[in-house]
Coordinates of N, CA, C and O in Angstrom, one line a residue:
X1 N 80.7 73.6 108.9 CA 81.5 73.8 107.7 C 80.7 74.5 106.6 O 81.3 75.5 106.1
X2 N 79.4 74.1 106.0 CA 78.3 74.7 105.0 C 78.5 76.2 105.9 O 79.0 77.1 105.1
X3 N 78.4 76.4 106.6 CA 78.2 78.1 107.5 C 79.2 78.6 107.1 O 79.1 79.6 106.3
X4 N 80.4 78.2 107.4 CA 81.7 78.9 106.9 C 82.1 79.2 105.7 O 82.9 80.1 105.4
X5 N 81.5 78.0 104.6 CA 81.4 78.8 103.3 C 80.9 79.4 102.6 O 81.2 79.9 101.5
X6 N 79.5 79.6 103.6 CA 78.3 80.4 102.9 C 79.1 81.5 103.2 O 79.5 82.1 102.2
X7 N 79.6 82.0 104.3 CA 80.3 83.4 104.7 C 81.2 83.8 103.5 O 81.2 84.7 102.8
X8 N 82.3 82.6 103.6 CA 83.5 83.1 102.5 C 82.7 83.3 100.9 O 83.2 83.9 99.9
X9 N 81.8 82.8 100.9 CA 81.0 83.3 99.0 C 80.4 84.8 99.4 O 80.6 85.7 98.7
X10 N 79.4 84.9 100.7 CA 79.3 86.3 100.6 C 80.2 87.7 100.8 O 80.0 88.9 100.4
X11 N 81.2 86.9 101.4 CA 82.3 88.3 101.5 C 82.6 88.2 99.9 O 82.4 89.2 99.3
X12 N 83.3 86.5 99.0 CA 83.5 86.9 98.3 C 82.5 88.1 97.0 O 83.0 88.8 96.1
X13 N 81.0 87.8 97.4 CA 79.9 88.4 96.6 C 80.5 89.8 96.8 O 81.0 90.2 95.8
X14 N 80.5 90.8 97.9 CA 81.0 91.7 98.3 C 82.1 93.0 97.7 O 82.2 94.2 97.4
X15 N 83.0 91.5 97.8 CA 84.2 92.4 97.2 C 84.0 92.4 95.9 O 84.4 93.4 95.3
X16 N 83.3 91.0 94.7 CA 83.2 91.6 93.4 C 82.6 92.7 93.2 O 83.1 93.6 92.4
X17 N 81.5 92.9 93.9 CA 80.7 94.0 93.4 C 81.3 95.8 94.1 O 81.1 96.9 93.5
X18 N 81.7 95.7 94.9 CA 82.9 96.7 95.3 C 83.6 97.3 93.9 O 83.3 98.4 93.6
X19 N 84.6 96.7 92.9 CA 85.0 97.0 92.1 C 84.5 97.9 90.9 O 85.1 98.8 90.3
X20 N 83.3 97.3 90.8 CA 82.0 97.2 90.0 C 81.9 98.9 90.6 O 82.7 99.7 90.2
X21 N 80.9 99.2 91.3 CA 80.5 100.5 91.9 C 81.7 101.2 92.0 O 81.7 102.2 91.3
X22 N 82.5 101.0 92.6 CA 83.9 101.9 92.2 C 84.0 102.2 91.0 O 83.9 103.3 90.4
X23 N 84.3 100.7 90.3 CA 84.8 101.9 88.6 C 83.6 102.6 87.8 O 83.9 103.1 86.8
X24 N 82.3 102.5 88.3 CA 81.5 103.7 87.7 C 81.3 105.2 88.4 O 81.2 106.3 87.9
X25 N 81.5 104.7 89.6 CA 81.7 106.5 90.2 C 83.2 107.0 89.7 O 83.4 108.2 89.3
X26 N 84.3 105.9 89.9 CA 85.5 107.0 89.5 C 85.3 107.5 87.9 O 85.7 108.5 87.4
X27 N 84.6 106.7 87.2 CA 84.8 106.3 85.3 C 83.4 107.9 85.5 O 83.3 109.0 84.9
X28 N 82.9 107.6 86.3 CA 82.0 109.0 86.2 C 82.5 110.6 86.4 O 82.2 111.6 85.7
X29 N 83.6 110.3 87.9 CA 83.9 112.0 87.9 C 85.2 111.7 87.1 O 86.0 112.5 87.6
X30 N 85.6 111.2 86.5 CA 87.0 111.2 85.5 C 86.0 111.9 83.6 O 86.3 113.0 83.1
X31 N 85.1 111.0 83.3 CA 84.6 111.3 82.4 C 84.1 113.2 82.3 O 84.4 114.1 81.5
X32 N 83.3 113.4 83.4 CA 82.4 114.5 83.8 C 83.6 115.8 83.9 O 83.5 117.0 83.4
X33 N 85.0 115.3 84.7 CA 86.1 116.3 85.3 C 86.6 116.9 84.1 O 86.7 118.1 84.0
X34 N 87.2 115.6 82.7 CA 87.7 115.8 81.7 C 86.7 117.1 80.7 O 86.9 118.1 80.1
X35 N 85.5 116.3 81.0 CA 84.4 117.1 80.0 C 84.6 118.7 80.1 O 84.8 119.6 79.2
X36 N 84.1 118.8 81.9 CA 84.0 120.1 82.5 C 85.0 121.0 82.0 O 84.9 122.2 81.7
X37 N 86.3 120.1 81.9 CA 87.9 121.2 81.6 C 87.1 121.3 80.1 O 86.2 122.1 80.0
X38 N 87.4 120.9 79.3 CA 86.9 121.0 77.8 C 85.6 122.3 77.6 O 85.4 122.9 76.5
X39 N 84.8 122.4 78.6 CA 83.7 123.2 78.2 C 83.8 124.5 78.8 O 83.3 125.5 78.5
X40 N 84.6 124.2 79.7 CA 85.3 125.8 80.1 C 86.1 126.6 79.3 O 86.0 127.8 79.1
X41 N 87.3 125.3 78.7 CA 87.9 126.4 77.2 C 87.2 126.5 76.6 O 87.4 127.6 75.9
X42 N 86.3 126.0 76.2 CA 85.7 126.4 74.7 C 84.4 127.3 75.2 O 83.5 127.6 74.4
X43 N 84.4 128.0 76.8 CA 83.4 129.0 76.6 C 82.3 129.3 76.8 O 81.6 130.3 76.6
X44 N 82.0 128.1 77.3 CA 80.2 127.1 77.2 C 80.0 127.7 78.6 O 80.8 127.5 79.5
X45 N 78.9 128.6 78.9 CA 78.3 129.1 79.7 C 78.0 128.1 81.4 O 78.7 127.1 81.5
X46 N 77.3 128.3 82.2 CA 76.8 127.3 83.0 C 78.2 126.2 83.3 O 77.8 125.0 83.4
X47 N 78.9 126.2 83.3 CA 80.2 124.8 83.3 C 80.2 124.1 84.6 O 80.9 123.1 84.7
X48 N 79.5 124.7 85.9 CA 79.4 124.1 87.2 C 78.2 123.1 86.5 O 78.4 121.9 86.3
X49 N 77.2 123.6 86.3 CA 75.8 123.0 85.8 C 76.2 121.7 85.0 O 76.2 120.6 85.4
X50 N 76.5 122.1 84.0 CA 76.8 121.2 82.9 C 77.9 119.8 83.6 O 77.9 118.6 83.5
X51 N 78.5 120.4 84.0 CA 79.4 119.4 84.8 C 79.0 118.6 85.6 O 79.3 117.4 85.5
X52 N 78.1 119.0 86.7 CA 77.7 118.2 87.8 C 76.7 117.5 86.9 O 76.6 116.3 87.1
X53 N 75.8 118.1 85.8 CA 74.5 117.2 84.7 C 75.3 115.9 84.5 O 74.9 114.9 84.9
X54 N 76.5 116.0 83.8 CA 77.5 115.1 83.4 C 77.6 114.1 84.1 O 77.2 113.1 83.6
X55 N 78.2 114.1 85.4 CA 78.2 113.4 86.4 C 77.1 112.5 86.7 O 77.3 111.3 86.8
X56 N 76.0 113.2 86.8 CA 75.0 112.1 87.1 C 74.4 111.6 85.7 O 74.5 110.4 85.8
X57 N 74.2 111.8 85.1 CA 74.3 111.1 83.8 C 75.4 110.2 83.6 O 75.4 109.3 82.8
X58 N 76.3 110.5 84.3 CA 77.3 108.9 83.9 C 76.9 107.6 85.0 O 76.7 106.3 85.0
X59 N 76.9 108.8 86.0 CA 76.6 107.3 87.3 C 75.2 106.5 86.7 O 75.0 105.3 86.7
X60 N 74.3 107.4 86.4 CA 73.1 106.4 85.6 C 73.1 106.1 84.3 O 72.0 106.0 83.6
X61 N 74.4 105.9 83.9 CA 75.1 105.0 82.8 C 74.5 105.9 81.5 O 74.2 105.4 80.4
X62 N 74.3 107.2 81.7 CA 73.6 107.4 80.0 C 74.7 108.0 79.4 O 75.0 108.1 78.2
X63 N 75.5 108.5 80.6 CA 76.8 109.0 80.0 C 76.5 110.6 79.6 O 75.4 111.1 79.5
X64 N 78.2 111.4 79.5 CA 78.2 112.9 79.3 C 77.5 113.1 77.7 O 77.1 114.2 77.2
X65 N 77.3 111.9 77.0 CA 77.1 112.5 75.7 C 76.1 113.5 75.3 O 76.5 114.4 74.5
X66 N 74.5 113.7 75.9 CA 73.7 114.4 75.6 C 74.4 115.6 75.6 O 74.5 116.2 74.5
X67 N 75.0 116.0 77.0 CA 75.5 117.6 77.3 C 76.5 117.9 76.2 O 76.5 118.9 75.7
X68 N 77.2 117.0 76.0 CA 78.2 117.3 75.0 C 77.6 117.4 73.2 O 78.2 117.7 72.1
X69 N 76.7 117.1 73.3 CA 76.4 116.9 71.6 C 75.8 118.9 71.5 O 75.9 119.7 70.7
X70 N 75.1 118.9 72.9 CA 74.7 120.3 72.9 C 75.9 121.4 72.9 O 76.0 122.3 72.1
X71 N 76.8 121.1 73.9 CA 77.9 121.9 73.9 C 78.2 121.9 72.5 O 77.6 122.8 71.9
X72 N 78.8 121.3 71.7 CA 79.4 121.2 70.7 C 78.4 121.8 69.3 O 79.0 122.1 68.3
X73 N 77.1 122.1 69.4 CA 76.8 122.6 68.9 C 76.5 124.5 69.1 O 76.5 125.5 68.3
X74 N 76.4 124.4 70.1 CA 76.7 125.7 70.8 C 78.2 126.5 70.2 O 78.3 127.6 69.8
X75 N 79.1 125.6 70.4 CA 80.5 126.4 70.5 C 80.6 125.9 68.9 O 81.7 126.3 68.5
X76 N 80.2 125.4 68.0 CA 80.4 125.8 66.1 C 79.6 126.8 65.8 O 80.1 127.4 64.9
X77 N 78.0 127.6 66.4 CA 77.6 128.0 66.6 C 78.1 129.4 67.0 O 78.1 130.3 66.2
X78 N 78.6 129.6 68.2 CA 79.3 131.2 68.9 C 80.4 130.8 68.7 O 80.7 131.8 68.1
X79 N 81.4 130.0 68.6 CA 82.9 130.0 68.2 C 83.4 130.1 66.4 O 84.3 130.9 66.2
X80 N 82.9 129.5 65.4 CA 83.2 128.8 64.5 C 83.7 128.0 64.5 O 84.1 127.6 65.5
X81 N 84.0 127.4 63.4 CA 84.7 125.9 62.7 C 85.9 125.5 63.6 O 86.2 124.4 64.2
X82 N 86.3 126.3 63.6 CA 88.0 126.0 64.0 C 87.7 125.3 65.8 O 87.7 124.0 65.9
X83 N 87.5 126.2 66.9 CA 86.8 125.7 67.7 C 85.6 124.6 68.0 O 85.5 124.0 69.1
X84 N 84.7 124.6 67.0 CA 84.1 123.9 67.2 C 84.4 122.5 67.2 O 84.0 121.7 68.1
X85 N 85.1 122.0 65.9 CA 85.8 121.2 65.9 C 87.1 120.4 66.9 O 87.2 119.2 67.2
X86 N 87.9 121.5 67.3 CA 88.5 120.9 68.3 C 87.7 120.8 69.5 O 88.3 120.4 70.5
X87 N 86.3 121.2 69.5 CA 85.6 120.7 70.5 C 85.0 119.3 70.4 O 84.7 118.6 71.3
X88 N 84.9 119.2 69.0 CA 84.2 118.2 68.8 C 85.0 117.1 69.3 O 84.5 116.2 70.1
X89 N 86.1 117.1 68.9 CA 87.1 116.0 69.0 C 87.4 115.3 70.4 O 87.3 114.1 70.7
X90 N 87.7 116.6 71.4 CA 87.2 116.5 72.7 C 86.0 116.0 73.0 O 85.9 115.0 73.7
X91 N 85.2 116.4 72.6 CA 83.6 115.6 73.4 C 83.6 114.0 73.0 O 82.9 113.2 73.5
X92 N 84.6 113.9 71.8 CA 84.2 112.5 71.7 C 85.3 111.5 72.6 O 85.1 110.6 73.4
X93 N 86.5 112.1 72.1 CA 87.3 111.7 73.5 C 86.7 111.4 74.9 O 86.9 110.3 75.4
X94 N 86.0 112.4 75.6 CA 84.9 112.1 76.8 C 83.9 111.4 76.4 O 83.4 110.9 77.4
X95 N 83.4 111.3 75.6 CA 81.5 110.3 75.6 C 82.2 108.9 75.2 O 81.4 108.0 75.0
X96 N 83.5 108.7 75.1 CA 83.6 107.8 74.3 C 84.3 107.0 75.8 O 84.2 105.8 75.9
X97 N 85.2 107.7 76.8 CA 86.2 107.5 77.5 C 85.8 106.4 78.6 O 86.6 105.8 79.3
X98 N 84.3 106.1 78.6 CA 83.8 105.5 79.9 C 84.0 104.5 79.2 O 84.6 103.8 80.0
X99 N 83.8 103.8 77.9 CA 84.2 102.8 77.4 C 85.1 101.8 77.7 O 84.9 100.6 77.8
X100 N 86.3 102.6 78.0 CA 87.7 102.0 78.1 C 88.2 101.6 79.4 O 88.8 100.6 79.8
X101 N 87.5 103.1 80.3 CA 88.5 103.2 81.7 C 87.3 102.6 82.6 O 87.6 102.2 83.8
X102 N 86.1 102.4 82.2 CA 85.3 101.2 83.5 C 85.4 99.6 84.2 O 85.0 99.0 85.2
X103 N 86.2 99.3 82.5 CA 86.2 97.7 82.8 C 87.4 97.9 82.9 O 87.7 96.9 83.5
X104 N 88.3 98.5 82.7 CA 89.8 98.5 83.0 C 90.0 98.7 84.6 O 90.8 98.1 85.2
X105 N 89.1 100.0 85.1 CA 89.1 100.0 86.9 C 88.4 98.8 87.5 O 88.5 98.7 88.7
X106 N 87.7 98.0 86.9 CA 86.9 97.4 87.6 C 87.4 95.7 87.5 O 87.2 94.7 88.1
X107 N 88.3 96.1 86.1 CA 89.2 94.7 86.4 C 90.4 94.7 87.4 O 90.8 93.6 87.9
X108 N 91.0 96.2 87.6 CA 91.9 96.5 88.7 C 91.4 95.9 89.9 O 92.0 95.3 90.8
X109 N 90.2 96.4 89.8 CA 90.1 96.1 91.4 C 89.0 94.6 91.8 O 88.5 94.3 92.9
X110 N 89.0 93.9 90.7 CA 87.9 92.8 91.1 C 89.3 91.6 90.4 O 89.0 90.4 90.5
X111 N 90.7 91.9 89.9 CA 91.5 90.9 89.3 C 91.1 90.1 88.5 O 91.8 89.1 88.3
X112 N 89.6 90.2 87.8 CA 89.2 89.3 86.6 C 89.5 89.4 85.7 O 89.9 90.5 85.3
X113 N 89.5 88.1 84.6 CA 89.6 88.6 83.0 C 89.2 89.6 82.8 O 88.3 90.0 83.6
X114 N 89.6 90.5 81.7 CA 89.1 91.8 81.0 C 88.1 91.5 80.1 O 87.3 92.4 80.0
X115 N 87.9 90.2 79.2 CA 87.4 89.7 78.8 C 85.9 89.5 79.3 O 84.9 89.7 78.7
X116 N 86.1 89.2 80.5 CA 85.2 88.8 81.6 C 84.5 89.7 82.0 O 83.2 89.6 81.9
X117 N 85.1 90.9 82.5 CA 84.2 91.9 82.2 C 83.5 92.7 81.2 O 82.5 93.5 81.4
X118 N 84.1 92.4 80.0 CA 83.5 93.4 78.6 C 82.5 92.6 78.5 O 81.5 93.3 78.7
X119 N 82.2 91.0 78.3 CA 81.3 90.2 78.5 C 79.9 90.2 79.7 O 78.9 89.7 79.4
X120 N 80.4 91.1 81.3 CA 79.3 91.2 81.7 C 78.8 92.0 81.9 O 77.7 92.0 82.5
X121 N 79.6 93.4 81.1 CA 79.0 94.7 80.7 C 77.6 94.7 79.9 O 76.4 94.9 80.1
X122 N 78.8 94.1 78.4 CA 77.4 94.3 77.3 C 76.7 93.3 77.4 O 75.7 93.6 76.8
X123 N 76.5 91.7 78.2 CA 75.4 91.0 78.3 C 74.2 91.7 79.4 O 73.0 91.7 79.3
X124 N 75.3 92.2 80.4 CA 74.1 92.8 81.7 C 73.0 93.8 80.7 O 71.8 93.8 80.5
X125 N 74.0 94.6 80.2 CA 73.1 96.0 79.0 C 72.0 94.8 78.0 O 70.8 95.1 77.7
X126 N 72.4 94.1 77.8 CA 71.4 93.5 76.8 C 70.5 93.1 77.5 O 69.4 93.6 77.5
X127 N 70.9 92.0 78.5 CA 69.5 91.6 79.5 C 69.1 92.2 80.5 O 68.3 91.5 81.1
X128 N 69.3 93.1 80.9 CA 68.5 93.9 82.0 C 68.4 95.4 81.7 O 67.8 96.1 82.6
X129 N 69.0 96.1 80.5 CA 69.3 97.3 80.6 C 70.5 98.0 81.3 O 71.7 97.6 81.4
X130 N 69.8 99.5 81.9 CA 71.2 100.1 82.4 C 71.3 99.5 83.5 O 72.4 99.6 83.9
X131 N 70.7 98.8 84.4 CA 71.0 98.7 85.5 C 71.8 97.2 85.5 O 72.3 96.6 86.5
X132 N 72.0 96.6 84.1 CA 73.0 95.1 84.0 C 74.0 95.8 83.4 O 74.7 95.1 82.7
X133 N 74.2 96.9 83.7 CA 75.5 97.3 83.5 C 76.6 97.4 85.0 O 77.8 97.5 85.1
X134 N 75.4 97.3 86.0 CA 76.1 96.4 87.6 C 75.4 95.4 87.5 O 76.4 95.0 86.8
X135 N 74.7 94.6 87.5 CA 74.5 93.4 87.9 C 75.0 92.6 86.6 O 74.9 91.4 86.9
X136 N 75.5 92.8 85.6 CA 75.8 91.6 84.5 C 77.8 91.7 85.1 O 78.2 90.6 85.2
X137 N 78.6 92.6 85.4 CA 79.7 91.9 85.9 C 79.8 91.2 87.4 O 80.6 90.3 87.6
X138 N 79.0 91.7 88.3 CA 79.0 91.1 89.5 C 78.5 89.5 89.4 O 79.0 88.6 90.0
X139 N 77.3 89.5 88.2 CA 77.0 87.9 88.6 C 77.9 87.2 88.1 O 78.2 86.1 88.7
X140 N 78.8 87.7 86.5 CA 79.7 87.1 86.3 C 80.9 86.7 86.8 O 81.4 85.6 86.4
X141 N 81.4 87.6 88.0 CA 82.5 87.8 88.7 C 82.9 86.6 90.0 O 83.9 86.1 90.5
X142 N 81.2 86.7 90.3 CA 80.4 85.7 91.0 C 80.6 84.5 91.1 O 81.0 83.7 92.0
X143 N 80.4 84.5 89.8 CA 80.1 82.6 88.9 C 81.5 82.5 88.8 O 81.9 81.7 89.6
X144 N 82.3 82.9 88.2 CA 84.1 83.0 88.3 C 84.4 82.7 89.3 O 84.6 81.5 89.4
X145 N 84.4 83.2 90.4 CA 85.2 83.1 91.4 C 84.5 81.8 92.2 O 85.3 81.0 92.7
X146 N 83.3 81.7 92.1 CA 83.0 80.4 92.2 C 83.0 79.3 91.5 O 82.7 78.2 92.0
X147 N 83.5 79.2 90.2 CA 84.2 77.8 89.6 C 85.4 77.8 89.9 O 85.9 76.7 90.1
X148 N 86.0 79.2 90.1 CA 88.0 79.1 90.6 C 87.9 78.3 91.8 O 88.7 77.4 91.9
X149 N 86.8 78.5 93.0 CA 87.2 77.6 94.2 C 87.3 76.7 94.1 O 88.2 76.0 94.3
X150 N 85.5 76.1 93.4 CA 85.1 74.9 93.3 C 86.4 74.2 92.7 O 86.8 73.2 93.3
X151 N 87.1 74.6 91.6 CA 88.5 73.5 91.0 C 89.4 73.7 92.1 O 90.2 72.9 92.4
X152 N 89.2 74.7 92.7 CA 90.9 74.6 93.5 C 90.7 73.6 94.8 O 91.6 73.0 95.5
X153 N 89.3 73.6 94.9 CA 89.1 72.6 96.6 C 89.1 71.1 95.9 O 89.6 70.1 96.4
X154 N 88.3 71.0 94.3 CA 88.5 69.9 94.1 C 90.1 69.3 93.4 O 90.3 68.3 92.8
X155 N 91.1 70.4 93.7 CA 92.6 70.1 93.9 C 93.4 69.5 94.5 O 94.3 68.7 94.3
X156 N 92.4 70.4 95.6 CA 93.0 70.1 96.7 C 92.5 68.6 97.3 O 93.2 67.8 98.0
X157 N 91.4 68.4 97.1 CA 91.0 67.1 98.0 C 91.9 66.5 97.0 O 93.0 66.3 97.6
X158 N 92.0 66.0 95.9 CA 92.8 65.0 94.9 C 94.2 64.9 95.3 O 94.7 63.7 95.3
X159 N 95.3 66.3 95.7 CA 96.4 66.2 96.4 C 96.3 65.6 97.8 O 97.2 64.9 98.3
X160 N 95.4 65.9 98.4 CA 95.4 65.3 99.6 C 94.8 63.3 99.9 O 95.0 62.5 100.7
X161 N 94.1 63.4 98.7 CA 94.0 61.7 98.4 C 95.0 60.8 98.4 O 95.1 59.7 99.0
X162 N 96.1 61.7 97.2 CA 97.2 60.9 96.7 C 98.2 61.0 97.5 O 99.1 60.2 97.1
X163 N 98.4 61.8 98.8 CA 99.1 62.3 99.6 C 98.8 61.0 101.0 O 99.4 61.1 102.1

């Protein structure tokens, strides 16, 4: 019986952390895709470059912002005010976007509080850095799903006592 549950906590380990890595690769080419469209209208030289830079800079959590603070200075620079500014607006819309849409995909797909995850975002970032930006929702997701059983088995034995 101990064998059979150690199994069901590691699949469940599994599938939390599945959600997790998902919503940073998609929150990655969604942020980088958006960016890329944005730096093409506005003109910005290199846009395969800059784009694919973006990309990996989100998957290692630092995010499109660097490239974008450059673009944006580039295009007030060769464009003027007018462009620049609606570039600006744009770049913040993307540096800002991974914010919203990572714990939102990764509550889709892991069914936890949202709560739950904004909590093992910014604790993982506090206590391990970028890399507890996966390991602070998985352990959380972890520990959840492991107090949800632990109450539901001790439910169930209580219904089945009184039963």
């Amino acid at each position: 019986m101990p064998d059979r549950e150690a199994r069901t906590w590691c699949i469940s380990l599994l599938r939390r952390f599945e959600p997790v890595a998902l919503g940073v690769v998609v929150t990655a080419v969604v942020q980088s895709g958006l960016a890329g469209i944005g730096l093409a209208l506005a003109g910005v030289p290199f846009v395969r470059i800059l784009t694919a830079l973006m990309f990996i800079l989100a998957v290692a959590q630092v995010g499109a912002g660097p490239v974008l603070i450059a673009a944006v200075v580039w295009v007030y620079a060769k464009s003027g005010a007018l462009w620049g500014s609606v570039f600006l607006v744009w770049a913040i819309f993307c540096g800002t976007l991974d914010n919203f849409l990572r714990p939102m995909l990764i509550r889709h797909g892991a069914d936890l509080p949202l709560l739950l995850i904004f909590a093992g975002v910014i604790g993982g970032l506090i206590a391990f850095g970028v890399i507890g930006l996966f390991i602070g929702p998985v352990v959380l997701a972890v520990a959840y799903t492991l107090l949800v059983d632990w109450v539901t088995a001790g439910e169930a034995i209580d219904s089945h006592e009184q039963g």
